[in-house]
Short mmCIF file of C-alpha atoms and ligand atoms in Angstrom, two decimals:
data_model
loop_
_atom_site.label_atom_id
_atom_site.label_comp_id
_atom_site.label_asym_id
_atom_site.label_seq_id
_atom_site.Cartn_x
_atom_site.Cartn_y
_atom_site.Cartn_z
CA MET A 996 -15.16 6.50 13.03
CA ARG A 997 -12.58 5.56 15.66
CA LYS A 998 -9.46 3.35 16.33
CA ASN A 999 -10.78 0.00 16.76
CA ASP A 1000 -14.31 0.26 15.89
CA GLU A 1001 -15.30 -2.99 14.27
CA PHE A 1002 -17.99 -3.53 11.15
CA ILE A 1003 -19.32 -5.68 8.92
CA GLY A 1004 -19.48 -4.55 5.09
CA ASN A 1005 -19.05 -5.45 1.66
CA VAL A 1006 -16.22 -4.68 -0.30
CA SER A 1007 -17.11 -2.39 -3.29
CA ALA A 1008 -14.14 -1.51 -4.99
CA VAL A 1009 -9.90 -1.92 -4.94
CA GLY A 1010 -7.53 0.39 -3.98
CA SER A 1011 -4.14 1.14 -5.30
CA ASN A 1012 -2.10 -1.41 -2.90
CA MET A 1013 -5.19 -4.00 -3.97
CA GLU A 1014 -7.10 -3.55 -0.83
CA GLY A 1015 -11.00 -3.94 -0.77
CA ILE A 1016 -12.84 -0.71 -0.36
CA VAL A 1017 -15.74 -0.76 1.88
CA ARG A 1018 -18.02 2.49 2.22
CA ILE A 1019 -19.52 3.24 5.84
CA ASP A 1020 -20.69 6.67 6.16
CA ASN A 1021 -18.47 9.36 4.74
CA TYR A 1022 -15.85 7.09 5.36
CA VAL A 1023 -13.81 5.30 2.87
CA CYS A 1024 -12.13 2.18 4.33
CA PHE A 1025 -9.25 0.30 3.21
CA VAL A 1026 -9.06 -3.58 3.95
CA PRO A 1027 -6.29 -5.72 2.71
CA PHE A 1028 -6.64 -8.95 1.78
CA ALA A 1029 -10.05 -8.56 0.98
CA LEU A 1030 -12.17 -8.93 -1.81
CA ILE A 1031 -14.74 -7.39 -4.48
CA GLY A 1032 -18.00 -8.45 -3.86
CA GLU A 1033 -17.15 -10.24 -0.19
CA LYS A 1034 -18.90 -9.38 2.83
CA ILE A 1035 -16.27 -9.07 5.51
CA LYS A 1036 -16.01 -8.08 9.24
CA PHE A 1037 -13.20 -5.97 9.62
CA LYS A 1038 -12.00 -3.43 12.28
CA VAL A 1039 -10.27 0.55 12.21
CA LEU A 1040 -6.69 0.55 13.11
CA LYS A 1041 -6.56 4.16 12.10
CA THR A 1042 -8.29 6.85 10.59
CA THR A 1043 -7.51 10.46 8.73
CA LYS A 1044 -10.36 12.77 7.65
CA ASN A 1045 -12.78 10.57 5.80
CA ILE A 1046 -10.38 7.37 5.35
CA ALA A 1047 -9.89 4.45 7.53
CA PHE A 1048 -7.52 2.01 7.36
CA CYS A 1049 -8.62 -1.10 8.86
CA LYS A 1050 -7.52 -4.86 9.10
CA LEU A 1051 -9.34 -7.66 8.08
CA ILE A 1052 -10.76 -9.70 11.00
CA GLU A 1053 -13.27 -12.41 9.25
CA VAL A 1054 -14.53 -13.15 5.67
CA LEU A 1055 -18.53 -13.75 5.95
CA THR A 1056 -19.27 -14.57 2.20
CA PRO A 1057 -15.84 -15.44 0.35
CA ALA A 1058 -15.63 -14.31 -3.09
CA GLU A 1059 -15.62 -17.11 -5.85
CA GLN A 1060 -11.81 -15.76 -6.72
CA ARG A 1061 -10.70 -16.35 -3.27
CA VAL A 1062 -8.30 -18.96 -2.76
CA ARG A 1063 -5.84 -20.85 -0.03
CA PRO A 1064 -2.61 -18.82 0.17
CA ARG A 1065 0.64 -20.90 -0.53
CA CYS A 1066 2.93 -19.07 2.16
CA CYS A 1067 2.62 -19.91 6.11
CA VAL A 1068 3.50 -15.99 6.36
CA TYR A 1069 0.93 -14.66 4.25
CA GLY A 1070 -0.50 -11.38 5.32
CA LYS A 1071 2.59 -11.03 8.12
CA CYS A 1072 5.00 -10.66 5.62
CA GLY A 1073 5.15 -7.41 3.82
CA GLY A 1074 5.95 -9.25 0.46
CA CYS A 1075 2.99 -10.53 -1.36
CA GLN A 1076 -0.53 -8.96 -1.37
CA LEU A 1077 -2.58 -10.95 -3.80
CA GLN A 1078 -1.85 -14.66 -2.88
CA HIS A 1079 -5.57 -15.02 -1.82
CA LEU A 1080 -6.90 -14.32 -5.02
CA ARG A 1081 -7.09 -16.44 -8.16
CA TYR A 1082 -4.03 -15.80 -10.52
CA LYS A 1083 -6.28 -15.13 -13.74
CA ASP A 1084 -8.48 -12.10 -11.35
CA GLN A 1085 -4.62 -11.14 -10.56
CA LEU A 1086 -3.93 -10.19 -13.98
CA LYS A 1087 -7.37 -9.04 -14.48
CA GLN A 1088 -6.99 -6.64 -11.23
CA LYS A 1089 -3.38 -5.60 -12.47
CA THR A 1090 -4.74 -4.40 -15.98
CA GLN A 1091 -7.27 -2.83 -13.60
CA THR A 1092 -4.77 -0.81 -11.48
CA VAL A 1093 -2.80 0.70 -14.53
CA SER A 1094 -6.20 1.88 -16.35
CA ASP A 1095 -7.05 3.42 -12.94
CA CYS A 1096 -3.42 5.07 -12.36
CA LEU A 1097 -3.38 6.65 -15.79
CA ARG A 1098 -6.99 8.00 -15.31
CA LYS A 1099 -7.14 9.21 -11.98
CA ILE A 1100 -3.30 10.29 -12.11
CA GLY A 1101 -2.49 11.18 -15.50
CA GLY A 1102 -6.18 11.94 -16.65
CA ILE A 1103 -5.49 9.57 -19.46
CA GLU A 1104 -8.38 7.32 -20.92
CA PHE A 1105 -6.46 4.68 -22.83
CA ASP A 1106 -7.77 0.84 -23.66
CA VAL A 1107 -5.14 -0.86 -21.36
CA LEU A 1108 -4.11 -4.62 -23.16
CA PRO A 1109 -4.66 -7.44 -20.71
CA THR A 1110 -1.48 -7.86 -18.42
CA ILE A 1111 0.56 -10.48 -20.05
CA LYS A 1112 1.15 -13.38 -17.53
CA SER A 1113 4.09 -15.17 -15.78
CA ASP A 1114 4.57 -18.88 -16.79
CA ASN A 1115 5.87 -19.17 -13.34
CA GLU A 1116 3.09 -17.94 -10.73
CA TYR A 1117 5.30 -19.07 -7.66
CA GLU A 1118 8.65 -19.85 -7.42
CA TYR A 1119 9.84 -17.19 -10.42
CA ARG A 1120 12.30 -14.68 -8.49
CA ASN A 1121 15.78 -14.46 -9.52
CA LYS A 1122 16.97 -12.64 -6.75
CA LEU A 1123 16.28 -12.86 -2.61
CA GLN A 1124 17.11 -10.39 0.24
CA LEU A 1125 16.91 -11.46 3.53
CA PRO A 1126 17.11 -8.51 6.42
CA VAL A 1127 18.58 -10.10 9.36
CA ARG A 1128 18.30 -8.57 12.79
CA PHE A 1129 18.87 -9.24 16.51
CA ASP A 1130 15.41 -8.42 18.52
CA GLY A 1131 16.92 -8.23 21.86
CA ASN A 1132 16.78 -12.22 22.13
CA GLY A 1133 18.23 -13.65 18.92
CA ALA A 1134 18.32 -13.62 15.60
CA LEU A 1135 15.75 -13.24 13.29
CA ILE A 1136 16.33 -14.12 9.47
CA GLY A 1137 12.87 -13.49 7.45
CA PHE A 1138 11.27 -10.93 5.44
CA PHE A 1139 9.97 -7.15 5.79
CA ALA A 1140 6.18 -6.70 7.64
CA ASN A 1141 4.18 -4.38 5.53
CA ASN A 1142 5.73 -0.76 5.84
CA SER A 1143 8.41 -1.63 8.52
CA HIS A 1144 11.48 -2.90 9.39
CA ARG A 1145 10.00 -5.44 11.60
CA VAL A 1146 11.43 -8.98 10.71
CA VAL A 1147 8.46 -11.65 10.13
CA GLU A 1148 10.91 -15.15 10.42
CA THR A 1149 10.15 -17.66 8.04
CA GLU A 1150 11.96 -21.34 6.57
CA ASP A 1151 11.10 -20.40 2.87
CA CYS A 1152 9.25 -18.21 0.58
CA PRO A 1153 7.22 -19.53 -2.41
CA ILE A 1154 7.81 -16.58 -4.31
CA GLN A 1155 11.45 -17.04 -4.38
CA LYS A 1156 13.43 -20.05 -5.70
CA PRO A 1157 13.94 -23.46 -4.30
CA TRP A 1158 17.25 -22.64 -3.01
CA CYS A 1159 15.69 -20.44 -0.75
CA LYS A 1160 14.77 -22.46 1.75
CA ASP A 1161 18.33 -23.68 1.77
CA VAL A 1162 20.15 -20.35 1.97
CA ILE A 1163 17.81 -19.32 5.08
CA SER A 1164 18.66 -22.56 6.85
CA VAL A 1165 22.40 -21.92 6.41
CA PHE A 1166 22.49 -18.97 7.73
CA LYS A 1167 20.88 -19.71 10.55
CA GLU A 1168 23.01 -22.39 11.43
CA TYR A 1169 26.01 -20.07 10.70
CA ILE A 1170 24.83 -17.40 13.05
CA SER A 1171 23.94 -20.09 15.68
CA SER A 1172 27.03 -21.96 15.45
CA THR A 1173 29.18 -19.00 15.49
CA GLY A 1174 27.49 -16.35 17.61
CA VAL A 1175 28.43 -13.72 14.60
CA SER A 1176 26.04 -10.41 16.10
CA CYS A 1177 23.18 -9.34 13.59
CA TYR A 1178 22.27 -6.08 13.31
CA ASP A 1179 20.04 -3.98 15.74
CA GLU A 1180 18.86 -0.85 13.58
CA SER A 1181 17.86 1.29 16.88
CA LYS A 1182 21.11 1.37 18.02
CA ASN A 1183 23.12 0.82 14.42
CA ALA A 1184 24.80 -2.02 16.12
CA GLY A 1185 25.54 -5.65 15.06
CA LEU A 1186 26.89 -7.29 11.83
CA ILE A 1187 24.80 -9.05 9.89
CA ARG A 1188 22.13 -6.70 7.91
CA HIS A 1189 21.08 -8.64 4.98
CA VAL A 1190 21.58 -11.46 2.86
CA VAL A 1191 21.02 -10.86 -0.73
CA VAL A 1192 21.37 -14.07 -3.23
CA ARG A 1193 21.41 -13.66 -6.72
CA GLN A 1194 20.81 -16.64 -9.37
CA ILE A 1195 22.71 -16.75 -12.43
CA ASP A 1196 22.24 -19.66 -14.67
CA ASN A 1197 23.28 -22.75 -12.66
CA SER A 1198 25.11 -20.56 -10.08
CA LEU A 1199 24.31 -18.28 -6.74
CA MET A 1200 25.93 -14.83 -5.78
CA ILE A 1201 25.47 -14.29 -2.45
CA THR A 1202 26.07 -11.55 -0.49
CA VAL A 1203 26.36 -10.89 3.16
CA VAL A 1204 25.73 -7.21 4.44
CA ILE A 1205 27.60 -6.31 7.04
CA ASN A 1206 28.11 -3.47 9.64
CA GLY A 1207 31.14 -3.72 9.56
CA LYS A 1208 34.54 -4.47 7.25
CA THR A 1209 35.47 -8.10 8.23
CA LEU A 1210 32.97 -11.64 8.32
CA PRO A 1211 34.08 -13.63 10.91
CA LYS A 1212 34.85 -17.80 10.79
CA SER A 1213 33.33 -17.36 7.02
CA GLU A 1214 35.41 -20.51 6.31
CA VAL A 1215 32.18 -21.78 8.37
CA LEU A 1216 29.94 -20.34 6.40
CA ILE A 1217 31.65 -21.56 2.96
CA GLU A 1218 31.51 -24.65 4.19
CA LYS A 1219 28.09 -24.86 4.71
CA LEU A 1220 27.03 -23.27 1.67
CA SER A 1221 29.39 -25.82 0.02
CA LEU A 1222 27.26 -28.53 1.37
CA LYS A 1223 24.22 -27.37 -0.27
CA PHE A 1224 25.19 -25.36 -2.90
CA LYS A 1225 27.37 -26.51 -6.30
CA LYS A 1226 28.35 -23.35 -7.58
CA PHE A 1227 28.24 -20.05 -5.61
CA SER A 1228 30.09 -16.70 -5.10
CA LEU A 1229 30.18 -15.20 -1.35
CA PHE A 1230 30.81 -11.47 -1.13
CA THR A 1231 30.50 -8.94 2.04
CA ASN A 1232 29.54 -5.55 1.48
CA GLU A 1233 30.21 -3.05 3.67
CA ASN A 1234 27.43 -0.61 4.58
CA GLU A 1235 28.25 1.24 7.92
CA ASN A 1236 25.11 3.39 7.44
CA SER A 1237 21.92 4.21 9.53
CA ASN A 1238 19.97 4.76 6.80
CA ASN A 1239 17.49 2.18 5.02
CA VAL A 1240 19.48 1.53 1.60
CA ILE A 1241 20.35 -1.92 1.64
CA LEU A 1242 23.67 -2.41 0.14
CA GLY A 1243 27.30 -0.31 0.59
CA GLU A 1244 29.72 0.94 -1.60
CA LYS A 1245 32.36 -1.79 -1.11
CA PHE A 1246 32.20 -5.71 -1.91
CA ASN A 1247 34.76 -8.00 -1.03
CA LEU A 1248 35.07 -11.34 -2.62
CA LEU A 1249 35.39 -14.38 -0.13
CA PHE A 1250 34.97 -17.42 -2.16
CA GLY A 1251 33.97 -18.38 -5.59
CA GLU A 1252 34.50 -16.01 -8.78
CA GLN A 1253 34.56 -12.48 -8.89
CA TYR A 1254 30.83 -12.45 -11.41
CA TYR A 1255 29.51 -14.75 -13.45
CA TYR A 1256 28.87 -14.91 -17.51
CA THR A 1257 25.24 -15.63 -18.90
CA GLU A 1258 23.65 -15.49 -22.21
CA GLU A 1259 20.45 -14.22 -23.11
CA PHE A 1260 19.22 -13.16 -27.18
CA GLY A 1261 22.49 -14.21 -28.24
CA ILE A 1262 24.04 -11.40 -26.29
CA LYS A 1263 27.07 -12.65 -23.99
CA TYR A 1264 27.25 -10.44 -20.99
CA LYS A 1265 29.18 -10.43 -17.09
CA VAL A 1266 26.38 -9.74 -13.99
CA VAL A 1267 28.19 -8.38 -11.08
CA PRO A 1268 26.67 -8.16 -7.77
CA GLU A 1269 25.64 -4.86 -7.44
CA SER A 1270 23.77 -4.50 -11.49
CA PHE A 1271 20.02 -3.94 -11.28
CA MET A 1272 18.81 -7.56 -12.96
CA GLN A 1273 14.48 -7.68 -13.74
CA VAL A 1274 13.40 -10.55 -11.13
CA ASN A 1275 11.54 -12.76 -13.35
CA ASN A 1276 13.90 -13.85 -16.22
CA GLN A 1277 10.56 -15.54 -18.56
CA VAL A 1278 8.75 -12.20 -18.44
CA LYS A 1279 11.96 -10.09 -18.97
CA ARG A 1280 12.66 -11.48 -21.90
CA LYS A 1281 8.99 -10.90 -22.86
CA LEU A 1282 9.31 -7.22 -22.05
CA TYR A 1283 12.82 -6.97 -23.72
CA GLN A 1284 11.84 -8.15 -26.87
CA ASP A 1285 8.55 -6.09 -27.21
CA VAL A 1286 10.91 -2.75 -26.06
CA VAL A 1287 12.77 -3.55 -29.40
CA ARG A 1288 10.03 -4.11 -31.19
CA ALA A 1289 8.23 -1.09 -30.23
CA ILE A 1290 11.57 1.06 -30.89
CA ASN A 1291 11.31 -0.65 -34.35
CA ALA A 1292 15.15 1.19 -34.86
CA ASP A 1293 16.63 1.16 -39.01
CA SER A 1294 19.48 1.90 -39.83
CA GLU A 1295 19.26 5.96 -39.60
CA THR A 1296 18.17 5.79 -36.06
CA VAL A 1297 20.46 6.52 -32.39
CA VAL A 1298 18.10 5.44 -29.53
CA ILE A 1299 19.40 6.52 -26.01
CA ASP A 1300 18.59 3.70 -23.45
CA ALA A 1301 17.80 6.33 -20.35
CA TYR A 1302 18.39 4.09 -17.31
CA SER A 1303 20.16 1.28 -18.65
CA GLY A 1304 21.37 -1.02 -15.83
CA ALA A 1305 23.99 -3.31 -16.98
CA GLY A 1306 23.65 -2.71 -20.57
CA LEU A 1307 21.35 -5.54 -21.74
CA MET A 1308 18.89 -3.80 -23.27
CA THR A 1309 21.47 -0.98 -24.93
CA ALA A 1310 23.26 -3.76 -26.85
CA LEU A 1311 19.96 -5.43 -27.78
CA LEU A 1312 18.42 -1.97 -29.26
CA SER A 1313 21.94 -1.14 -30.63
CA GLN A 1314 21.57 -3.84 -33.06
CA ASN A 1315 19.10 -2.52 -35.69
CA ALA A 1316 20.38 0.89 -34.78
CA LYS A 1317 22.84 3.08 -36.47
CA LYS A 1318 23.84 3.80 -32.32
CA ALA A 1319 22.16 3.29 -29.31
CA TYR A 1320 23.60 5.33 -25.89
CA GLY A 1321 23.06 4.08 -22.80
CA ILE A 1322 22.69 6.47 -19.34
CA GLU A 1323 23.74 4.72 -16.20
CA ILE A 1324 24.19 6.04 -13.08
CA ILE A 1325 26.27 3.04 -11.12
CA LYS A 1326 29.38 2.68 -12.36
CA GLN A 1327 29.90 -1.19 -12.30
CA ALA A 1328 26.98 -1.52 -13.94
CA VAL A 1329 28.33 0.92 -16.85
CA ASP A 1330 31.49 -1.28 -16.72
CA ALA A 1331 29.20 -4.05 -17.11
CA GLY A 1332 27.55 -2.79 -20.26
CA ASN A 1333 31.27 -1.75 -21.80
CA VAL A 1334 32.51 -5.01 -21.42
CA LEU A 1335 29.21 -6.69 -22.61
CA ALA A 1336 29.76 -4.52 -26.03
CA LYS A 1337 33.21 -5.29 -26.68
CA GLU A 1338 32.56 -9.01 -26.03
CA ASN A 1339 29.47 -9.13 -28.60
CA GLY A 1340 31.61 -6.77 -31.39
CA LEU A 1341 28.74 -4.32 -30.40
CA SER A 1342 31.63 -1.53 -29.15
CA ASP A 1343 31.25 1.07 -32.35
CA LYS A 1344 27.35 0.46 -32.04
CA VAL A 1345 27.10 1.34 -28.23
CA GLU A 1346 28.16 4.27 -25.87
CA ASN A 1347 27.37 3.58 -22.11
CA ILE A 1348 27.44 6.51 -20.09
CA CYS A 1349 27.99 6.79 -16.27
CA ALA A 1350 25.74 10.02 -15.42
CA PRO A 1351 22.39 10.79 -13.63
CA CYS A 1352 19.81 10.55 -16.77
CA GLU A 1353 18.90 14.82 -15.18
CA GLU A 1354 22.25 15.54 -16.19
CA GLU A 1355 23.33 13.58 -19.15
CA LEU A 1356 19.78 13.06 -21.13
CA PRO A 1357 19.12 16.77 -21.66
CA ARG A 1358 22.73 17.47 -23.19
CA LEU A 1359 22.84 14.17 -25.17
CA ILE A 1360 19.46 14.90 -26.87
CA ALA A 1361 20.28 18.86 -27.77
CA ARG A 1362 23.32 17.71 -29.27
CA LEU A 1363 21.97 14.60 -31.60
CA ARG A 1364 18.77 16.93 -32.21
CA ALA A 1365 21.78 19.77 -33.55
CA GLU A 1366 23.07 16.72 -35.76
CA ASN A 1367 19.91 15.85 -36.77
CA ALA A 1368 19.81 12.69 -35.91
CA LYS A 1369 16.30 10.63 -35.85
CA ILE A 1370 16.38 9.84 -32.31
CA SER A 1371 13.97 7.26 -30.44
CA VAL A 1372 14.23 7.38 -26.44
CA VAL A 1373 13.56 4.32 -24.28
CA LEU A 1374 13.02 5.32 -20.23
CA ASP A 1375 13.16 2.53 -17.93
CA PRO A 1376 13.52 4.70 -14.50
CA PRO A 1377 13.38 3.09 -11.37
CA ARG A 1378 9.82 3.47 -9.03
CA LYS A 1379 10.35 7.18 -8.40
CA GLY A 1380 9.73 8.07 -12.20
CA CYS A 1381 11.62 9.97 -14.15
CA ASP A 1382 13.40 13.51 -13.22
CA LYS A 1383 11.02 16.41 -14.66
CA LEU A 1384 14.67 17.74 -16.38
CA VAL A 1385 14.28 14.25 -18.00
CA LEU A 1386 11.04 14.70 -19.65
CA ASP A 1387 11.32 18.26 -20.45
CA ALA A 1388 14.38 17.39 -22.61
CA ILE A 1389 12.28 15.45 -24.16
CA LEU A 1390 9.26 17.31 -24.88
CA SER A 1391 11.85 20.22 -26.09
CA ALA A 1392 13.77 17.50 -28.32
CA LYS A 1393 10.79 15.72 -29.38
CA PRO A 1394 12.18 12.62 -30.09
CA ASP A 1395 9.63 10.02 -33.04
CA LYS A 1396 9.74 7.52 -30.33
CA VAL A 1397 9.49 7.03 -26.78
CA VAL A 1398 9.10 4.19 -24.96
CA TYR A 1399 8.30 4.09 -21.48
CA VAL A 1400 8.85 0.89 -19.50
CA SER A 1401 7.69 1.30 -15.44
CA CYS A 1402 7.26 -0.74 -12.14
CA SER A 1403 5.32 1.79 -10.56
CA PRO A 1404 1.96 2.71 -12.09
CA GLN A 1405 1.55 5.47 -10.27
CA THR A 1406 4.42 7.30 -11.42
CA LEU A 1407 3.91 6.69 -14.75
CA ALA A 1408 0.60 7.93 -15.17
CA ARG A 1409 2.50 10.91 -13.90
CA ASP A 1410 5.09 11.31 -15.83
CA LEU A 1411 2.60 10.32 -19.27
CA GLY A 1412 0.63 12.85 -18.31
CA LEU A 1413 3.33 15.65 -18.61
CA LEU A 1414 4.26 13.88 -21.82
CA THR A 1415 0.96 13.95 -22.84
CA GLY A 1416 0.22 17.32 -22.63
CA LYS A 1417 -2.47 16.38 -19.58
CA LEU A 1418 -0.36 17.97 -16.54
CA TYR A 1419 1.94 20.08 -16.59
CA TYR A 1420 4.10 21.63 -13.66
CA ASP A 1421 3.34 24.73 -11.86
CA GLY A 1422 6.78 25.70 -9.88
CA ASN A 1423 6.96 22.04 -7.81
CA GLU A 1424 2.76 21.87 -8.20
CA LEU A 1425 1.61 19.19 -10.54
CA LYS A 1426 -1.49 20.77 -12.52
CA LYS A 1427 -4.41 19.40 -14.95
CA SER A 1428 -4.03 21.29 -18.22
CA VAL A 1429 -6.61 22.75 -20.22
CA ASP A 1430 -6.37 23.77 -24.17
CA VAL A 1431 -2.56 22.34 -25.06
CA SER A 1432 -1.38 21.04 -28.29
CA PRO A 1433 0.40 17.65 -26.84
CA VAL A 1434 3.83 16.40 -28.37
CA TYR A 1435 3.21 13.00 -27.79
CA GLU A 1436 0.17 10.07 -28.06
CA ILE A 1437 0.00 7.04 -26.43
CA GLU A 1438 -0.12 4.25 -28.90
CA LYS A 1439 -0.03 1.44 -26.80
CA VAL A 1440 -0.06 0.38 -22.85
CA GLN A 1441 1.18 -3.12 -22.07
CA PRO A 1442 1.40 -4.32 -18.88
CA TYR A 1443 3.51 -7.27 -17.74
CA ASP A 1444 3.50 -9.78 -14.57
CA MET A 1445 6.73 -9.29 -13.58
CA PHE A 1446 5.82 -10.17 -10.01
CA PRO A 1447 3.23 -12.66 -9.35
CA GLN A 1448 0.94 -12.81 -6.17
CA THR A 1449 2.45 -9.19 -5.41
CA LYS A 1450 0.83 -5.30 -5.93
CA HIS A 1451 3.32 -4.91 -8.44
CA VAL A 1452 3.53 -4.48 -11.87
CA GLU A 1453 5.39 -3.79 -14.93
CA THR A 1454 4.14 -1.61 -17.82
CA LEU A 1455 5.66 -1.03 -21.18
CA VAL A 1456 3.86 2.54 -22.79
CA SER A 1457 4.82 3.35 -26.77
CA LEU A 1458 4.27 6.59 -27.78
CA VAL A 1459 4.81 9.02 -30.98
CA LYS A 1460 5.31 12.08 -31.78
CA ILE A 1461 2.14 13.82 -33.09
C1 SAM B 583 14.75 -0.19 -13.40
S1 SAM B 583 16.71 -0.30 -13.22
C2 SAM B 583 16.61 -0.53 -15.38
C3 SAM B 583 17.16 -1.05 -15.51
C4 SAM B 583 17.60 -1.68 -17.26
N1 SAM B 583 16.74 -1.11 -18.06
C5 SAM B 583 17.62 -3.30 -16.96
O1 SAM B 583 16.27 -3.35 -17.68
O2 SAM B 583 18.23 -3.99 -16.19
C6 SAM B 583 16.63 1.40 -13.07
C7 SAM B 583 17.98 1.49 -13.60
O3 SAM B 583 18.40 2.94 -13.40
C8 SAM B 583 19.15 3.89 -12.37
N2 SAM B 583 19.23 4.78 -12.19
C9 SAM B 583 18.60 5.29 -11.15
N3 SAM B 583 18.15 6.49 -10.81
C10 SAM B 583 19.49 7.40 -11.95
C11 SAM B 583 19.42 7.86 -12.44
N4 SAM B 583 19.23 9.27 -12.06
N5 SAM B 583 20.11 8.45 -13.79
C12 SAM B 583 20.58 7.25 -14.04
N6 SAM B 583 20.71 6.11 -13.81
C13 SAM B 583 19.54 5.81 -12.70
C14 SAM B 583 19.62 1.76 -11.45
O4 SAM B 583 20.97 2.00 -10.89
C15 SAM B 583 19.04 1.11 -12.25
O5 SAM B 583 19.77 0.29 -13.05
#
């Protein structure tokens, strides 16, 4: 099998990135946007030993579950992978992916519950991240192509809220009317790198990420934004680094409020531009309720909420518990968590600690263990999963209950393999265990469709000490 070869084949399985899999000779061919059961024509883009990465040319026999994608740049933009699959089948596929990852990566056979749907299949995102680039001719605003930093231009995005279209048009007009430069990654030159927007209730928090210190003619931008949006704040964020991280450290307020207050579950809290927020409000609420239920704290329980973000979940967890500790690395999010606890009368029940979990959790859990506390732990790490030191500390302190929330089935499966004794580290190498007496067993695995139309899935796992 060689590059540019074309084949006709039947899709017999689905890959972890939701691609169709066709087996030809000894090759496993990954074909994005092909569905199981379809007969397709495809072209080979790249081969390794016996894997071929391919491009779909034509669907010869479409599957019954195939639907028309809503987006005009679907397949070019890297944001969505499943718009061509009927929604109820997206949910089934996500359940299957979680189950497959647990089995293949973690060595765990477990009945995964059906994925909980999002009420909104489209227009669900409360956060927009638009890369802005100079392509040699002019400004491009849109989304990155898959696995690349090439911007695919677009006027709108159907998984975003309807205000996305206005944000794109305002920035296009502002850039073309003022001639403000846009970022050229190859030269680390040009000013505007990204536009990041968050919706908090009826307000927008708009951040222009710039490769510099000031945004020229910002009054023009403010005027254009005022014509479209009733309530918004405008910030610049200084990022002069040449890496892939979107935000730099420093935010400067140009217009509107420095932060917004919102209320959920009867808890009032402050949102700052840099605090982490789940992107789908309705699914997030369901997930948070289920985390609190799974922890089921009583007045003796001390909860450690590791990777706690802006502290909403920590506050919720503290309500029935003796105390809840949040551990979070971003200082502004920790500050927001402290204000949240104070303003909701929870200061004596919540302690937010600003530190890396790999340093703080082992210390905290050992101290609580020495005090004979009844400990439960919530883990909600970023995509790369938990640091080995965090899992080691849990395995040695053995809290009664661990609830793991994850946005990556792959790293979730690895970490669950370690917590349930199916896997262990030999130096830096992950190995399958034989003959161990595990500390934890899995009680429940529940996926949530936080990100419809994409390959991503959020999962809650509750574990109990054996
Ligand atoms: C998936 S978010 C979860 C946030 C929060 N639980 C929520 O639902 O809003 C992961 C959080 O972990 C934080 N984080 C990343 N690496 C960390 C580390 N090594 N130690 C502590 N926090 C970290 C991020 O800043 C982010 O707020």
